[in-house]
Coordinates of C-alpha atoms (C1' of nucleotides) in Angstrom, one line a residue:
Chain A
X23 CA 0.0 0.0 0.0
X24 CA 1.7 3.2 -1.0
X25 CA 2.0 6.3 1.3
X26 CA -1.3 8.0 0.6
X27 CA -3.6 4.9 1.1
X28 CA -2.1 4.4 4.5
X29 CA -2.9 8.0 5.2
X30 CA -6.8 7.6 4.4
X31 CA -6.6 4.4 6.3
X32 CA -5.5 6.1 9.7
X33 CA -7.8 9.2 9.1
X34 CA -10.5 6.7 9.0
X35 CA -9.1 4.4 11.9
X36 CA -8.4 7.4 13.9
X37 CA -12.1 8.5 12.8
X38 CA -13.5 5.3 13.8
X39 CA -12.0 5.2 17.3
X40 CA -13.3 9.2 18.0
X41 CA -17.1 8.5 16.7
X42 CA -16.9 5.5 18.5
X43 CA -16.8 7.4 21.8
X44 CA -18.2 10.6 20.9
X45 CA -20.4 10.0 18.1
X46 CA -20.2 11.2 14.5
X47 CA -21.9 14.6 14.6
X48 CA -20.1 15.3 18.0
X49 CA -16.6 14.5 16.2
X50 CA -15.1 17.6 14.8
X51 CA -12.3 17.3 11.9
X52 CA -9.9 19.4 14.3
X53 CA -9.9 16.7 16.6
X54 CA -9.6 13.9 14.4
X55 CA -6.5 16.0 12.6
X56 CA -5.4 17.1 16.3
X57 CA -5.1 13.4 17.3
X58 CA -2.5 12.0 14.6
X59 CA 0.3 13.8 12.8
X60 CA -2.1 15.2 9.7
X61 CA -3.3 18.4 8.9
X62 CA -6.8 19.4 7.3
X63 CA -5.1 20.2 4.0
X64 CA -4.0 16.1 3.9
X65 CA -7.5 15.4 5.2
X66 CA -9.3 17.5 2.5
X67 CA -7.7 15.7 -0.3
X68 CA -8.6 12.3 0.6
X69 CA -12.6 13.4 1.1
X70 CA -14.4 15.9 -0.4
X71 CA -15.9 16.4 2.8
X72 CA -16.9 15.3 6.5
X73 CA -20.0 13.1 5.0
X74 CA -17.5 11.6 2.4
X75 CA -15.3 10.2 5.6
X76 CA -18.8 9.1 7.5
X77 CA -19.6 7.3 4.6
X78 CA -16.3 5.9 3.8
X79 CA -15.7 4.7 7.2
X80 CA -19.0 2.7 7.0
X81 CA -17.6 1.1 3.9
X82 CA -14.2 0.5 4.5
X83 CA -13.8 0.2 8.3
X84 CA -17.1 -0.7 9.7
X85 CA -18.4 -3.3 6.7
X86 CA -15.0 -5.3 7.0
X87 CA -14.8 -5.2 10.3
X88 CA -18.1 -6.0 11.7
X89 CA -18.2 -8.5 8.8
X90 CA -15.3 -10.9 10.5
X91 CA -16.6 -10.2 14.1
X92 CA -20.3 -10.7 13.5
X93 CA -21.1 -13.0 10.6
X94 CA -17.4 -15.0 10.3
X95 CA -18.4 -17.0 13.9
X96 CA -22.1 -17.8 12.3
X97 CA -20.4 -20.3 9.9
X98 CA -19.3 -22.3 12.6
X99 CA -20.7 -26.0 11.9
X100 CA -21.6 -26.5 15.4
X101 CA -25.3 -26.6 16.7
X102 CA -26.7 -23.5 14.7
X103 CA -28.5 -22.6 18.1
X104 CA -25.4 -22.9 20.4
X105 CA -23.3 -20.9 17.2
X106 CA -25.7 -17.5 17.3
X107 CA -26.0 -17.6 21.5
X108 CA -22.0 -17.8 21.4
X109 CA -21.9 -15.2 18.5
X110 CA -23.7 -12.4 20.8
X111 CA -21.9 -14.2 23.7
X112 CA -18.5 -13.2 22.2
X113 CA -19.8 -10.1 21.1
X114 CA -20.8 -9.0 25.0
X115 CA -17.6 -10.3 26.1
X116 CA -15.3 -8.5 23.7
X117 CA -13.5 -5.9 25.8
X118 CA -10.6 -5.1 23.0
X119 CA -13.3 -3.8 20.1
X120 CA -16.2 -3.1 22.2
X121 CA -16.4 -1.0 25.8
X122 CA -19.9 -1.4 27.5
X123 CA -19.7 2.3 27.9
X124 CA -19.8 2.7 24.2
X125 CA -21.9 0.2 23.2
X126 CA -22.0 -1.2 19.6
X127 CA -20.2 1.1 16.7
X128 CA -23.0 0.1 14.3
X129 CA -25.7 0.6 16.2
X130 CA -24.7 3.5 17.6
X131 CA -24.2 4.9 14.0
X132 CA -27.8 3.9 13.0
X133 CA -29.6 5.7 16.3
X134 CA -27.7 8.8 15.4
X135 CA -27.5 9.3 11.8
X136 CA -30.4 6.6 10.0
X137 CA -33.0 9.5 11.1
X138 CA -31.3 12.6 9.6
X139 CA -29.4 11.2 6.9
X140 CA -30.3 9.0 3.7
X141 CA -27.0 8.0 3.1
X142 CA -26.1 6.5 6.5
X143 CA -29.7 5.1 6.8
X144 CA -28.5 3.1 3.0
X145 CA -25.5 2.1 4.5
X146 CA -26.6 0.8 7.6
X147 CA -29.3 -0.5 6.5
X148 CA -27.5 -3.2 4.6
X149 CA -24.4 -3.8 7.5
X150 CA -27.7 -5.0 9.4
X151 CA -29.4 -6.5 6.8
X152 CA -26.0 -9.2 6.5
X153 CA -26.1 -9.6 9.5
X154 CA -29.8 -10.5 9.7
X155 CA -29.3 -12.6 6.8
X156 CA -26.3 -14.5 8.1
X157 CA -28.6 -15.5 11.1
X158 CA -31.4 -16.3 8.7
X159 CA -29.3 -18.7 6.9
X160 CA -27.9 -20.1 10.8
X161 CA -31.6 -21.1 11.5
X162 CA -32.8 -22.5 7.9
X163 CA -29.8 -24.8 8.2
X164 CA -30.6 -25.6 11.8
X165 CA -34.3 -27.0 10.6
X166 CA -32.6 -28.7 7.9
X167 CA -30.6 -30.6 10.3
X168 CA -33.6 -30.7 13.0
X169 CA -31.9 -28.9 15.1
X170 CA -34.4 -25.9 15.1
X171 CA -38.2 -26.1 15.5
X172 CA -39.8 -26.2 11.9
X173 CA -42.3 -23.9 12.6
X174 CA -40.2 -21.0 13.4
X175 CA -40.1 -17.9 12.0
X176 CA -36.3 -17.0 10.6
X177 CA -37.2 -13.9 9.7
X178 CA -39.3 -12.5 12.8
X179 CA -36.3 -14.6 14.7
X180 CA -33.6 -13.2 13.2
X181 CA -35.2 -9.2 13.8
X182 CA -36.0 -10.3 17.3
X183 CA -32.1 -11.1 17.9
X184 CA -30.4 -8.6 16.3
X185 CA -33.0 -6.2 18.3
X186 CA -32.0 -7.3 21.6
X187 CA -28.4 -7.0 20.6
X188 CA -28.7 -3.8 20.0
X189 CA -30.8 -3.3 23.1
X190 CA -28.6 -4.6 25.6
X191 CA -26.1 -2.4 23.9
X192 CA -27.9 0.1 24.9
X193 CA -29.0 -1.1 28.5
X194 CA -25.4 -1.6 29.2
X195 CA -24.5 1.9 28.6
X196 CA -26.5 2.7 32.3
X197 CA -26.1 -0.5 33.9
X198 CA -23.4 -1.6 32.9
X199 CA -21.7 -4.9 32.3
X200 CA -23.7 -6.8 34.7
X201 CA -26.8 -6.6 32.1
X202 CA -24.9 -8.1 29.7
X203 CA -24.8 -11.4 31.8
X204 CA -28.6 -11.1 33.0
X205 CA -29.2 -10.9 29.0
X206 CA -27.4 -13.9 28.0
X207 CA -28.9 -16.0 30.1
X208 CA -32.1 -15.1 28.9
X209 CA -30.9 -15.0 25.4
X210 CA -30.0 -18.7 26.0
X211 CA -33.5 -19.4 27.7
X212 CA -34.9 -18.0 24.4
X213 CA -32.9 -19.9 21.9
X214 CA -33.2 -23.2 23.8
X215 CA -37.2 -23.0 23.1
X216 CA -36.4 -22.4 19.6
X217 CA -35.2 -26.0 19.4
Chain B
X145 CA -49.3 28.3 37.2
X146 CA -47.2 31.3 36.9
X147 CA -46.4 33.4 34.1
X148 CA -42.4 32.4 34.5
X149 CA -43.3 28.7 35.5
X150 CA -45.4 28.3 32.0
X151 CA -42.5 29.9 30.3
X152 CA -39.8 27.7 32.0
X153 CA -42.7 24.6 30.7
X154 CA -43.0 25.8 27.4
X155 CA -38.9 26.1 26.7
X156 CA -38.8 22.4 28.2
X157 CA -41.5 21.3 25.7
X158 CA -40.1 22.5 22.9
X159 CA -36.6 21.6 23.7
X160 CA -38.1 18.2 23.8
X161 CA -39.6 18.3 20.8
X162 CA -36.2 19.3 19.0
X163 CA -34.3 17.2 21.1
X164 CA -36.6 14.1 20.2
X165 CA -35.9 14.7 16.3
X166 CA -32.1 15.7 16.4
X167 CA -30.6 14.9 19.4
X168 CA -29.5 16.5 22.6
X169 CA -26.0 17.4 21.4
X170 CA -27.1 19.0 18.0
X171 CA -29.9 20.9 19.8
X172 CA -28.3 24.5 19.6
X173 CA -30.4 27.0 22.5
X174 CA -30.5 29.4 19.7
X175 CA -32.7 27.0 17.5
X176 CA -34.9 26.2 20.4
X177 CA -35.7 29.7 21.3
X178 CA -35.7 31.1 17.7
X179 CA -38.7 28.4 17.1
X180 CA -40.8 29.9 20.7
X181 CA -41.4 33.5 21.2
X182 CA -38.9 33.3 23.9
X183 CA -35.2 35.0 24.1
X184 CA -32.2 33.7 25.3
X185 CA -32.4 36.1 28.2
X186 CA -35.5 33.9 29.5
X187 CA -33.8 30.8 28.8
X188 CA -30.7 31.3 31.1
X189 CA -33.4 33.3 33.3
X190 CA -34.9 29.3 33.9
X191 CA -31.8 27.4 33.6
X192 CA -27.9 28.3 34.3
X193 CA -26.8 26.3 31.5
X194 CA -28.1 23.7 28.6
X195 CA -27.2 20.8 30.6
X196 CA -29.5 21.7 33.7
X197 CA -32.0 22.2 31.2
X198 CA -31.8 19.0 29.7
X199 CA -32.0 17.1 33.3
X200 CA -35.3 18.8 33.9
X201 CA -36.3 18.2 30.5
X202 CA -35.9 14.2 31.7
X203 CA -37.1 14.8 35.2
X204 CA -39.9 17.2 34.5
X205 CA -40.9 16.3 31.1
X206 CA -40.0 12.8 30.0
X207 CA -40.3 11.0 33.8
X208 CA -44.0 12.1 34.0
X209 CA -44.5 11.2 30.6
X210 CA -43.1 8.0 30.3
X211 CA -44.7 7.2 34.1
X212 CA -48.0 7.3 32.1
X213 CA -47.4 6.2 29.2
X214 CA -44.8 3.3 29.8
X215 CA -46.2 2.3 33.4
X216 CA -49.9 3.3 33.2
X217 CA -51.0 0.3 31.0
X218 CA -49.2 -2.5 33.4
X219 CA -51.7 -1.7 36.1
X220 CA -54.4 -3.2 33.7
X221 CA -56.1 -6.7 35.8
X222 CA -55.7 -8.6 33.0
X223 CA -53.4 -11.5 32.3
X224 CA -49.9 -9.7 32.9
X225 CA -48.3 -11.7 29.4
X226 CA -51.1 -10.0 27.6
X227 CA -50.8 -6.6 29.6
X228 CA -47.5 -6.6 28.8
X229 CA -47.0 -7.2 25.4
X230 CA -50.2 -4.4 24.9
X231 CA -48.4 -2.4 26.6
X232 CA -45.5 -2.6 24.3
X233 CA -48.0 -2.8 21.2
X234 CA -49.2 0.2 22.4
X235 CA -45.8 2.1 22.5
X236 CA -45.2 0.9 19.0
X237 CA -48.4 1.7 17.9
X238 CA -48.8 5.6 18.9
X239 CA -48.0 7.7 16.4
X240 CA -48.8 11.1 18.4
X241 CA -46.0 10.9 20.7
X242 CA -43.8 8.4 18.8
X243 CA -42.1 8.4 15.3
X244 CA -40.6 5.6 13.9
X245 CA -38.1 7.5 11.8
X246 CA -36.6 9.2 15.4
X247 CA -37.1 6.2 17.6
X248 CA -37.9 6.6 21.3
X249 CA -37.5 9.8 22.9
X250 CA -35.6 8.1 26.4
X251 CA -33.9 5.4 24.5
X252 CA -32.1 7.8 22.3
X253 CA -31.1 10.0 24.8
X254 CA -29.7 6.8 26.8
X255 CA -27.5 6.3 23.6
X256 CA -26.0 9.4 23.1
X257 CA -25.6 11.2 26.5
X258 CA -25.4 8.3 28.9
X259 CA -21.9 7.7 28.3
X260 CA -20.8 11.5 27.7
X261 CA -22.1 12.6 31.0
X262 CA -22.6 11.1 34.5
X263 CA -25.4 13.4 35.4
X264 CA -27.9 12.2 32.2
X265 CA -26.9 8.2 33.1
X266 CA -28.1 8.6 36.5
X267 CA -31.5 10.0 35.6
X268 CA -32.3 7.7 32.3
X269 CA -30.9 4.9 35.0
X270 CA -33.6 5.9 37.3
X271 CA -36.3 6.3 34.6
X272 CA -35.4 2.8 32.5
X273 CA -35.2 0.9 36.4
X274 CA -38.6 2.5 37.1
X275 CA -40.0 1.1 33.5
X276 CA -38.3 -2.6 34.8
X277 CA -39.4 -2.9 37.6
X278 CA -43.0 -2.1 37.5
X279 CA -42.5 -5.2 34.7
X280 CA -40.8 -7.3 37.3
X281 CA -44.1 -6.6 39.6
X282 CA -46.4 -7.4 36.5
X283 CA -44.4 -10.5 36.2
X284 CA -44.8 -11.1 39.6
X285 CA -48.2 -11.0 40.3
X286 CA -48.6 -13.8 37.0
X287 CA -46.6 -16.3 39.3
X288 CA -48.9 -15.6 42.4
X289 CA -52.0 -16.0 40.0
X290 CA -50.3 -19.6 38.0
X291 CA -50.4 -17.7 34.8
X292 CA -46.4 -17.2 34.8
X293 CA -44.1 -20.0 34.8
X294 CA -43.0 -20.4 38.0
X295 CA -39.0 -21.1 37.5
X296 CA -39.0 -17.6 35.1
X297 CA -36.7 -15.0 35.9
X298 CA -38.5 -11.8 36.4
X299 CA -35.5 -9.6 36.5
X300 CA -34.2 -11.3 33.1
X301 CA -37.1 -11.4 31.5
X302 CA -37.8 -7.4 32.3
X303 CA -33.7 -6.7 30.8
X304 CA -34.9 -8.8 28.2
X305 CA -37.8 -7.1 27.3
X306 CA -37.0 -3.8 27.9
X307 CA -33.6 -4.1 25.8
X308 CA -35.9 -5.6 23.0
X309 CA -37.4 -2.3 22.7
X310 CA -34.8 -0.3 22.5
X311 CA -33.5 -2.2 19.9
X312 CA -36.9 -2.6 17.5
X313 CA -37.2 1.4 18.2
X314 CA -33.4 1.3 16.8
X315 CA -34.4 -1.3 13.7
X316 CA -37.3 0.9 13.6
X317 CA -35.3 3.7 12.0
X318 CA -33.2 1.9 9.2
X319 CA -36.5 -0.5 8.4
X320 CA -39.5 1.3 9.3
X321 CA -42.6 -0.2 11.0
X322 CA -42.6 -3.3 8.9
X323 CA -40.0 -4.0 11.5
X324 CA -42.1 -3.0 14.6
X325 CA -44.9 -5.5 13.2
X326 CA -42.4 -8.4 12.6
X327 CA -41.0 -8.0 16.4
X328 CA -44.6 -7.9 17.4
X329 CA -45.0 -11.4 16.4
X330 CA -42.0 -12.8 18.0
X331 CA -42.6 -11.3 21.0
X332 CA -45.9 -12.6 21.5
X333 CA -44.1 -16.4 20.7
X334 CA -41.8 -15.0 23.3
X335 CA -44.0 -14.1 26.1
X336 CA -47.0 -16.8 25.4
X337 CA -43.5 -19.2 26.4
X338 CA -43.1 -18.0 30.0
X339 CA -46.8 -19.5 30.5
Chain C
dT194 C1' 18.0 18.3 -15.3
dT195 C1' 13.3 19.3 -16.2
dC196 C1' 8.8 19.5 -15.0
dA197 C1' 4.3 17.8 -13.9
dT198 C1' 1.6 15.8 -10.5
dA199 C1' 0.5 13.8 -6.1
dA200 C1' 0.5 14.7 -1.3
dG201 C1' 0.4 17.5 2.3
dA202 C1' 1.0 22.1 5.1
dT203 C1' -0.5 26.8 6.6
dA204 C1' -3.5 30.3 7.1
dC205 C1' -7.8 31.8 6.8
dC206 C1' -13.0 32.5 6.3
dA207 C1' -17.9 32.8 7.2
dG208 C1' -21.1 30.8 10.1
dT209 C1' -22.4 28.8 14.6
dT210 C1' -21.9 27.6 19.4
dA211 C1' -22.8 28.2 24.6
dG212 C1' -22.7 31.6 27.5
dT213 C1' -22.6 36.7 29.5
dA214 C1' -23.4 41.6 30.4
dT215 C1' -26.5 44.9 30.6
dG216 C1' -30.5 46.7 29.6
dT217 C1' -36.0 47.0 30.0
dT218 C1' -40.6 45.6 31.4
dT219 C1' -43.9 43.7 34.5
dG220 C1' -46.0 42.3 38.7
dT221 C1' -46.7 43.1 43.8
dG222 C1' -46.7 44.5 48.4
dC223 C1' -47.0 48.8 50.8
Chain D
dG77 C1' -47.8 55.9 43.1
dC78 C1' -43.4 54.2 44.9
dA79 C1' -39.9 50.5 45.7
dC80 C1' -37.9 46.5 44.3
dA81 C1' -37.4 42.2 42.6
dA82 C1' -38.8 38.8 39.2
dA83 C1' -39.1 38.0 34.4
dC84 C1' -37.7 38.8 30.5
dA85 C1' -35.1 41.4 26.0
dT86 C1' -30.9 42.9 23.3
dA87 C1' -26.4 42.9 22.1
dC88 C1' -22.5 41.0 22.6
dT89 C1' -18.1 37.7 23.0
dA90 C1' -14.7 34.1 22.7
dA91 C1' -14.2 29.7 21.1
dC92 C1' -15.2 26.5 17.8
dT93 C1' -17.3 24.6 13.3
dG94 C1' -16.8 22.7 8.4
dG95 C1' -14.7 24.1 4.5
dT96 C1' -11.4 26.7 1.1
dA97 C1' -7.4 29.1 -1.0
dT98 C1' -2.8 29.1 -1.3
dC99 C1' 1.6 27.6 -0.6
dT100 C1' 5.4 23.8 -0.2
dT101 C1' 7.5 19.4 -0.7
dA102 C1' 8.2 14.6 -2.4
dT103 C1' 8.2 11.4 -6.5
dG104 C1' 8.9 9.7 -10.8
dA105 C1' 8.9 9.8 -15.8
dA106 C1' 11.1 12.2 -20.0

DNA sequence: TTCATAAGATACCAGTTAGTATGTTTGTGC
DNA sequence: GCACAAACATACTAACTGGTATCTTATGAA
């Protein structure tokens, strides 16, 4: 990668790790600069503008990213069941991506910006959507396999999950990590009777 | 009421009306008092800074409001699974004080300021444990009358359901109700299993 | 060496922000 | 009708915002 890619790439990382904590509208450009050894002039050719990096970010960081941490565990061969509860269970427990004070990146993202911006609605719309899917696909195999009851409902199933994911996120943000393990024991409770 | 103490109610008001749509942060005073025929004389007259104003806005405004309109319907004799999932169809239903594009008012506020600031976490702590824990009584009261499984776990199952609507009000806003209608379902699977 | 372009630095702008300083009106007891 | 404080209004500031215009340096082909 020559010298200007890598300079994008840490604007964005550097981006990422701000917005993370303080949110995107929050973020100003003067910090993200302030933070790393590049100037607005370096950050003004690589995007046309602050949305340009938002958007980029959700592409290039987040999409990646989120891809390998959320959907890469969900093709696991084990019990599909047993697979999603240990997905969200090593998403809750993940203390070098995540910080309960900060919730979820992505979901974060979609509370702020889905209601006052088309773009980052699009964009988030289809991080979830994978994910959804992914866990779509988890269950149909599971009923293939008898695994999960035949007469349950992927899609409401799927929604329902991803839901209390980013719920909990958000519960955990007051009550902190302690919520986290009154959820998963519920979560397994609720998957169990899926079976 | 007062002159002064309808003008101090009408700034909240409208605060929270901006604040629901855009956010606390992005909520400039000048935008809230340029909407109101109010100046920004009154509004440090009622409040020595934005941030006291948005703590009353929760404990003046959104407390009461969400005590009725969160809490209210669980004191309904009916069966407490049904109470409680019309309860919740209810929230998702009302299009007066709720929008699916912006979410939930208390929800969003959770997300954005309760890591920011140790003075908005305590109060949406307060007003989220109120919400649970009148669900943990609801819950209660099904054991004593047979109609909840005995062996559930009220405190889990309020987290649970609780952080499920935060996150369908958070789904709500990249998929729009289609989403609150599919949760609806999955819910009703969920709660017609604690029997 | 020349020179064109990519990559980045510096300084600045116009607009916006929360907050303040100082004024004016309005109500209320006497 | 006077005193005085509560309840506002007006005008301002200092810091910050995203974005731009202009300058400088590194790189690589001819």
């Amino acid at each position: 990668m020559n010298k200007a890619a890598l300079t994008r790439q840490a604007i964005l990382r550097k981006s990422f790790e701000i917005i993370y904590r303080k949110g995107y509208q929050s973020t100003s450009i003067d910090e993200i600069i302030a933070t790393m050894q590049v100037t607005k002039g370096a950050f003004f050719y690589h995007f046309k503008n602050k949305e340009e990096m938002g958007l980029s970010l959700i592409k290039e960081v987040m999409l990646p990213n989120m891809h390998a941490i959320f959907i890469e565990p969900l093709t696991a061969t084990a019990d599909p069941l047993s697979v999603i509860y240990e997905m969200i269970n090593g998403l809750l427990s993940d203390i070098i991506f995540f910080d309960v004070r900060y919730g979820c990146p992505a979901m974060n993202l979609v509370e702020e910006m889905a209601p006052i911006s088309e773009s980052f609605c699009e964009q988030l719309n289809f991080l979830v959507k994978e994910w959804q899917i992914a866990i779509e696909n988890c269950l149909e195999e599971g009923k293939k396999t008898g695994v999960v009851n035949l007469d349950t409902h992927v899609k409401q199933v799927a929604l329902f999950i991803t839901s209390g994911y980013a719920g909990i996120r958000n519960a955990g943000k007051i009550f902190g990590i302690e919520a986290y393990t009154c959820y998963l024991k519920e979560l397994k409770r609720y998957l169990d009777q899926l079976r």
